Short mmCIF file of C-alpha atoms in Angstrom, two decimals:
data_model
loop_
_atom_site.label_atom_id
_atom_site.label_comp_id
_atom_site.label_asym_id
_atom_site.label_seq_id
_atom_site.Cartn_x
_atom_site.Cartn_y
_atom_site.Cartn_z
CA MET A 1 224.61 2.72 52.92
CA SER A 2 224.62 -0.29 50.67
CA GLN A 3 223.39 -2.41 53.57
CA PHE A 4 219.86 -1.28 52.72
CA ARG A 5 220.14 -1.79 48.98
CA ALA A 6 218.26 -4.64 47.37
CA LYS A 7 220.54 -7.50 46.40
CA LYS A 8 218.81 -7.75 43.06
CA LEU A 9 217.77 -4.84 40.89
CA ASP A 10 214.09 -4.23 41.60
CA ILE A 11 213.19 -1.11 39.65
CA GLY A 12 212.27 -1.19 36.00
CA CYS A 13 212.74 2.44 34.99
CA TYR A 14 215.83 4.36 33.95
CA ILE A 15 218.66 3.13 36.14
CA ASN A 16 221.61 4.95 37.54
CA ILE A 17 223.10 4.85 41.01
CA ARG A 18 221.21 7.95 42.12
CA ASN A 19 217.86 6.44 41.18
CA ILE A 20 218.74 3.18 42.92
CA ARG A 21 219.88 5.08 46.01
CA ASP A 22 216.70 7.14 46.10
CA HIS A 23 214.60 4.00 45.72
CA THR A 24 216.50 2.42 48.62
CA LYS A 25 215.86 5.47 50.77
CA ARG A 26 212.16 5.34 49.96
CA LYS A 27 211.93 1.71 50.99
CA VAL A 28 213.83 2.32 54.23
CA PHE A 29 211.60 5.29 55.00
CA ALA A 30 208.45 3.24 54.43
CA GLU A 31 209.76 0.49 56.69
CA ASN A 32 210.63 2.82 59.55
CA GLU A 33 207.78 5.27 59.29
CA PRO A 34 205.60 3.76 62.09
CA GLU A 35 208.54 3.80 64.48
CA ARG A 36 209.36 7.40 63.64
CA GLN A 37 205.75 8.46 64.09
CA ALA A 38 205.56 6.68 67.45
CA LEU A 39 208.68 8.49 68.64
CA ARG A 40 207.35 11.81 67.36
CA TYR A 41 204.14 11.20 69.27
CA LEU A 42 206.08 10.54 72.47
CA ILE A 43 208.06 13.73 71.96
CA ARG A 44 205.05 15.92 71.27
CA ASN A 45 202.91 14.56 74.13
CA THR A 46 203.48 17.02 76.97
CA THR A 47 201.67 14.86 79.51
CA LEU A 48 204.39 12.22 79.42
CA PRO A 49 207.33 12.46 81.84
CA GLN A 50 210.16 14.67 80.63
CA ARG A 51 212.61 11.79 80.83
CA VAL A 52 210.61 9.62 78.42
CA ARG A 53 210.28 12.48 75.97
CA ALA A 54 213.98 13.26 76.09
CA GLN A 55 214.83 9.61 75.50
CA ALA A 56 212.47 9.49 72.56
CA GLN A 57 214.13 12.60 71.18
CA ILE A 58 217.55 11.00 71.41
CA GLN A 59 216.30 7.80 69.86
CA LEU A 60 214.72 9.66 66.95
CA ALA A 61 217.87 11.67 66.38
CA GLN A 62 219.96 8.51 66.38
CA MET A 63 217.94 6.75 63.73
CA HIS A 64 219.66 6.25 60.40
CA CYS A 65 219.45 9.17 58.02
CA TYR A 66 217.84 6.94 55.37
CA THR A 67 214.76 6.64 57.58
CA ARG A 68 214.14 10.38 57.18
CA TYR A 69 211.70 11.70 54.61
CA THR A 70 213.90 14.70 53.80
CA GLN A 71 216.38 12.30 52.21
CA VAL A 72 213.87 11.34 49.54
CA LYS A 73 214.00 13.22 46.27
CA ASN A 74 211.79 12.90 43.25
CA ARG A 75 213.85 11.87 40.26
CA CYS A 76 212.99 11.45 36.60
CA ILE A 77 212.03 7.84 35.88
CA MET A 78 213.06 8.13 32.25
CA GLY A 79 216.27 10.07 32.49
CA GLY A 80 217.39 10.02 36.12
CA LYS A 81 217.46 13.80 36.41
CA GLY A 82 217.05 15.27 39.87
CA ARG A 83 215.90 18.76 38.96
CA GLY A 84 212.92 20.12 37.12
CA ILE A 85 210.70 17.12 37.82
CA PHE A 86 206.95 17.23 37.26
CA SER A 87 205.90 15.16 40.24
CA ASP A 88 202.54 14.29 38.65
CA PHE A 89 204.31 12.56 35.78
CA ARG A 90 207.57 11.67 37.59
CA LEU A 91 209.43 13.03 34.59
CA GLY A 92 212.03 15.69 34.09
CA ARG A 93 210.94 18.70 32.05
CA TYR A 94 212.63 17.58 28.82
CA GLN A 95 211.43 13.98 29.07
CA PHE A 96 207.99 15.37 29.84
CA ARG A 97 208.09 17.45 26.66
CA LEU A 98 209.30 14.57 24.52
CA ASN A 99 206.68 12.17 25.86
CA ALA A 100 203.89 14.72 25.74
CA LEU A 101 204.63 15.57 22.11
CA ALA A 102 204.80 11.87 21.28
CA GLY A 103 201.37 11.41 22.88
CA ASN A 104 202.54 9.03 25.60
CA LEU A 105 200.96 11.06 28.40
CA PRO A 106 197.16 10.74 28.35
CA GLY A 107 195.38 14.05 28.58
CA VAL A 108 198.44 16.20 28.00
CA LYS A 109 198.19 18.48 25.02
CA LYS A 110 200.32 21.31 23.73
CA ALA A 111 198.61 24.59 24.45
CA SER A 112 197.77 26.79 21.52
CA TRP A 113 195.42 29.74 21.32
CA MET B 1 175.04 36.24 74.98
CA SER B 2 177.77 34.25 76.72
CA VAL B 3 177.38 30.49 76.98
CA PRO B 4 178.19 28.99 80.39
CA ARG B 5 181.42 26.96 80.51
CA PRO B 6 179.89 23.62 81.60
CA ARG B 7 177.56 23.74 78.64
CA VAL B 8 180.46 24.30 76.23
CA LEU B 9 182.32 21.43 77.86
CA ALA B 10 179.33 19.15 77.46
CA LEU B 11 179.18 20.07 73.80
CA MET B 12 182.90 19.34 73.38
CA LYS B 13 182.51 15.99 75.07
CA LEU B 14 179.67 15.06 72.78
CA GLN B 15 181.67 16.22 69.77
CA SER B 16 184.62 14.08 70.77
CA THR B 17 182.42 10.98 71.15
CA ILE B 18 180.79 11.56 67.76
CA PHE B 19 183.96 12.33 65.80
CA ALA B 20 186.15 9.87 67.74
CA THR B 21 188.60 12.51 68.93
CA THR B 22 190.17 12.84 72.38
CA PHE B 23 188.31 14.97 74.89
CA ASN B 24 190.89 17.55 75.85
CA PRO B 25 189.21 20.58 77.47
CA SER B 26 192.48 22.04 78.80
CA ALA B 27 193.95 22.02 75.26
CA ALA B 28 197.07 20.23 76.49
CA ARG B 29 199.53 19.19 73.76
CA LEU B 30 198.87 15.48 73.49
CA GLY B 31 200.39 14.82 70.09
CA THR B 32 197.16 13.32 68.81
CA SER B 33 197.58 15.09 65.49
CA ILE B 34 200.60 12.86 64.85
CA LEU B 35 198.64 9.73 65.65
CA GLY B 36 195.97 10.86 63.22
CA GLN B 37 198.40 11.32 60.34
CA ARG B 38 198.22 8.78 57.57
CA LEU B 39 201.22 6.63 56.78
CA ARG B 40 202.60 7.75 53.45
CA GLY B 41 205.38 5.15 53.26
CA PRO B 42 203.66 2.81 50.75
CA ALA B 43 202.87 5.68 48.39
CA ILE B 44 206.42 7.01 48.62
CA ALA B 45 208.06 3.61 48.22
CA SER B 46 206.13 2.88 45.02
CA TYR B 47 207.49 5.91 43.14
CA TYR B 48 209.73 3.95 40.81
CA PRO B 49 208.02 1.29 38.70
CA PRO B 50 208.88 -2.28 39.71
CA ARG B 51 210.97 -4.49 37.48
CA VAL B 52 208.69 -7.00 35.79
CA GLY B 53 208.99 -9.64 33.12
CA THR B 54 212.44 -10.93 33.99
CA ILE B 55 213.35 -14.49 33.06
CA PRO B 56 213.38 -15.83 36.67
CA GLN B 57 209.94 -14.30 37.23
CA LEU B 58 208.60 -15.89 34.05
CA ARG B 59 210.09 -19.23 35.05
CA ALA B 60 208.42 -19.02 38.45
CA LEU B 61 205.11 -18.10 36.83
CA TYR B 62 205.19 -20.84 34.18
CA PRO B 63 207.15 -23.76 35.59
CA GLU B 64 205.65 -26.14 33.05
CA ARG B 65 207.15 -24.22 30.13
CA GLU B 66 210.78 -24.15 29.21
CA ILE B 67 211.96 -20.55 28.99
CA LEU B 68 215.27 -19.89 27.33
CA ASP B 69 217.53 -17.08 28.44
CA ASP B 70 219.57 -16.07 25.40
CA ARG B 71 221.98 -13.89 27.31
CA GLU B 72 222.69 -16.54 29.92
CA GLU B 73 223.29 -19.14 27.22
CA ASP B 74 225.61 -16.82 25.32
CA TRP B 75 227.53 -16.20 28.49
CA LEU B 76 227.80 -19.91 29.33
CA GLU B 77 229.01 -20.62 25.81
CA HIS B 78 231.59 -17.88 26.06
CA GLN B 79 232.79 -19.33 29.37
CA GLN B 80 233.01 -22.77 27.81
CA ILE B 81 235.12 -21.49 24.92
CA ALA B 82 237.38 -19.52 27.24
CA ARG B 83 237.91 -22.57 29.43
CA SER B 84 238.74 -24.78 26.47
CA ARG B 85 241.36 -22.24 25.40
CA GLY B 86 242.79 -22.22 28.90
CA LYS B 87 241.57 -18.66 29.48
CA GLY B 88 239.00 -19.50 32.14
CA ASN B 89 238.84 -18.18 35.67
CA PRO B 90 241.58 -19.37 38.03
CA LYS B 91 240.65 -22.10 40.45
CA LYS B 92 239.34 -21.04 43.83
CA LYS B 93 242.01 -21.16 46.51
CA THR B 94 240.84 -23.25 49.43
CA SER B 95 243.63 -22.76 51.96
CA ALA B 96 245.63 -19.74 53.10
CA ALA B 97 248.96 -21.32 52.12
CA GLU B 98 247.73 -21.95 48.60
CA SER B 99 246.56 -18.40 48.14
CA LYS B 100 249.92 -17.03 49.28
CA LYS B 101 251.81 -19.13 46.78
CA PHE B 102 251.70 -16.63 43.94
CA SER B 103 251.65 -13.46 45.97
CA LYS B 104 254.62 -11.16 45.58
CA LYS B 105 257.46 -11.46 48.04
CA ARG B 106 258.82 -8.32 49.60
#
């Protein structure tokens, strides 16, 4: 799926192929979202002729898998990890801990009572 | 205490004009909920921070200043040295016959 990938590196965070791939998928999704929504509307509208709806269904199913939101995964921007991500901070749990203890995350404080 | 149907319909019509929704008394599936959804593409695509402060970007921003790229210069120097020692890249083959010259024979 390298046909979608940017020719020049365009992300400034931690870089590995999985992060680059996910970034590519996000961009492709953003580009194709209006088209997907239009097709979904055609499919869901029961007042349209059955033929049109079926065609829209086929067209939606034949779109590239990168245009699908389910392909997108939140990854850690400082370590590239794919699991245990705090989506508010876009960090994996260990990177979150390190950065929180170092005071890099405004408003985050170690709980103690 | 039942409200007559025409009166309910009139209320629905007025509601739809006020809130800019489609008047759909038969509750047919029109897919309008999909049209009303916001596009989340821009928010999703901006998850990873963009790459900023690269040398070409700086050069484009400040064309009047001369910006040196240490890594590029090191690389060019290395290339120069390699070439002078005869260790440079081979010349580009321009024709098919030329490129076959050194290929292994079966």
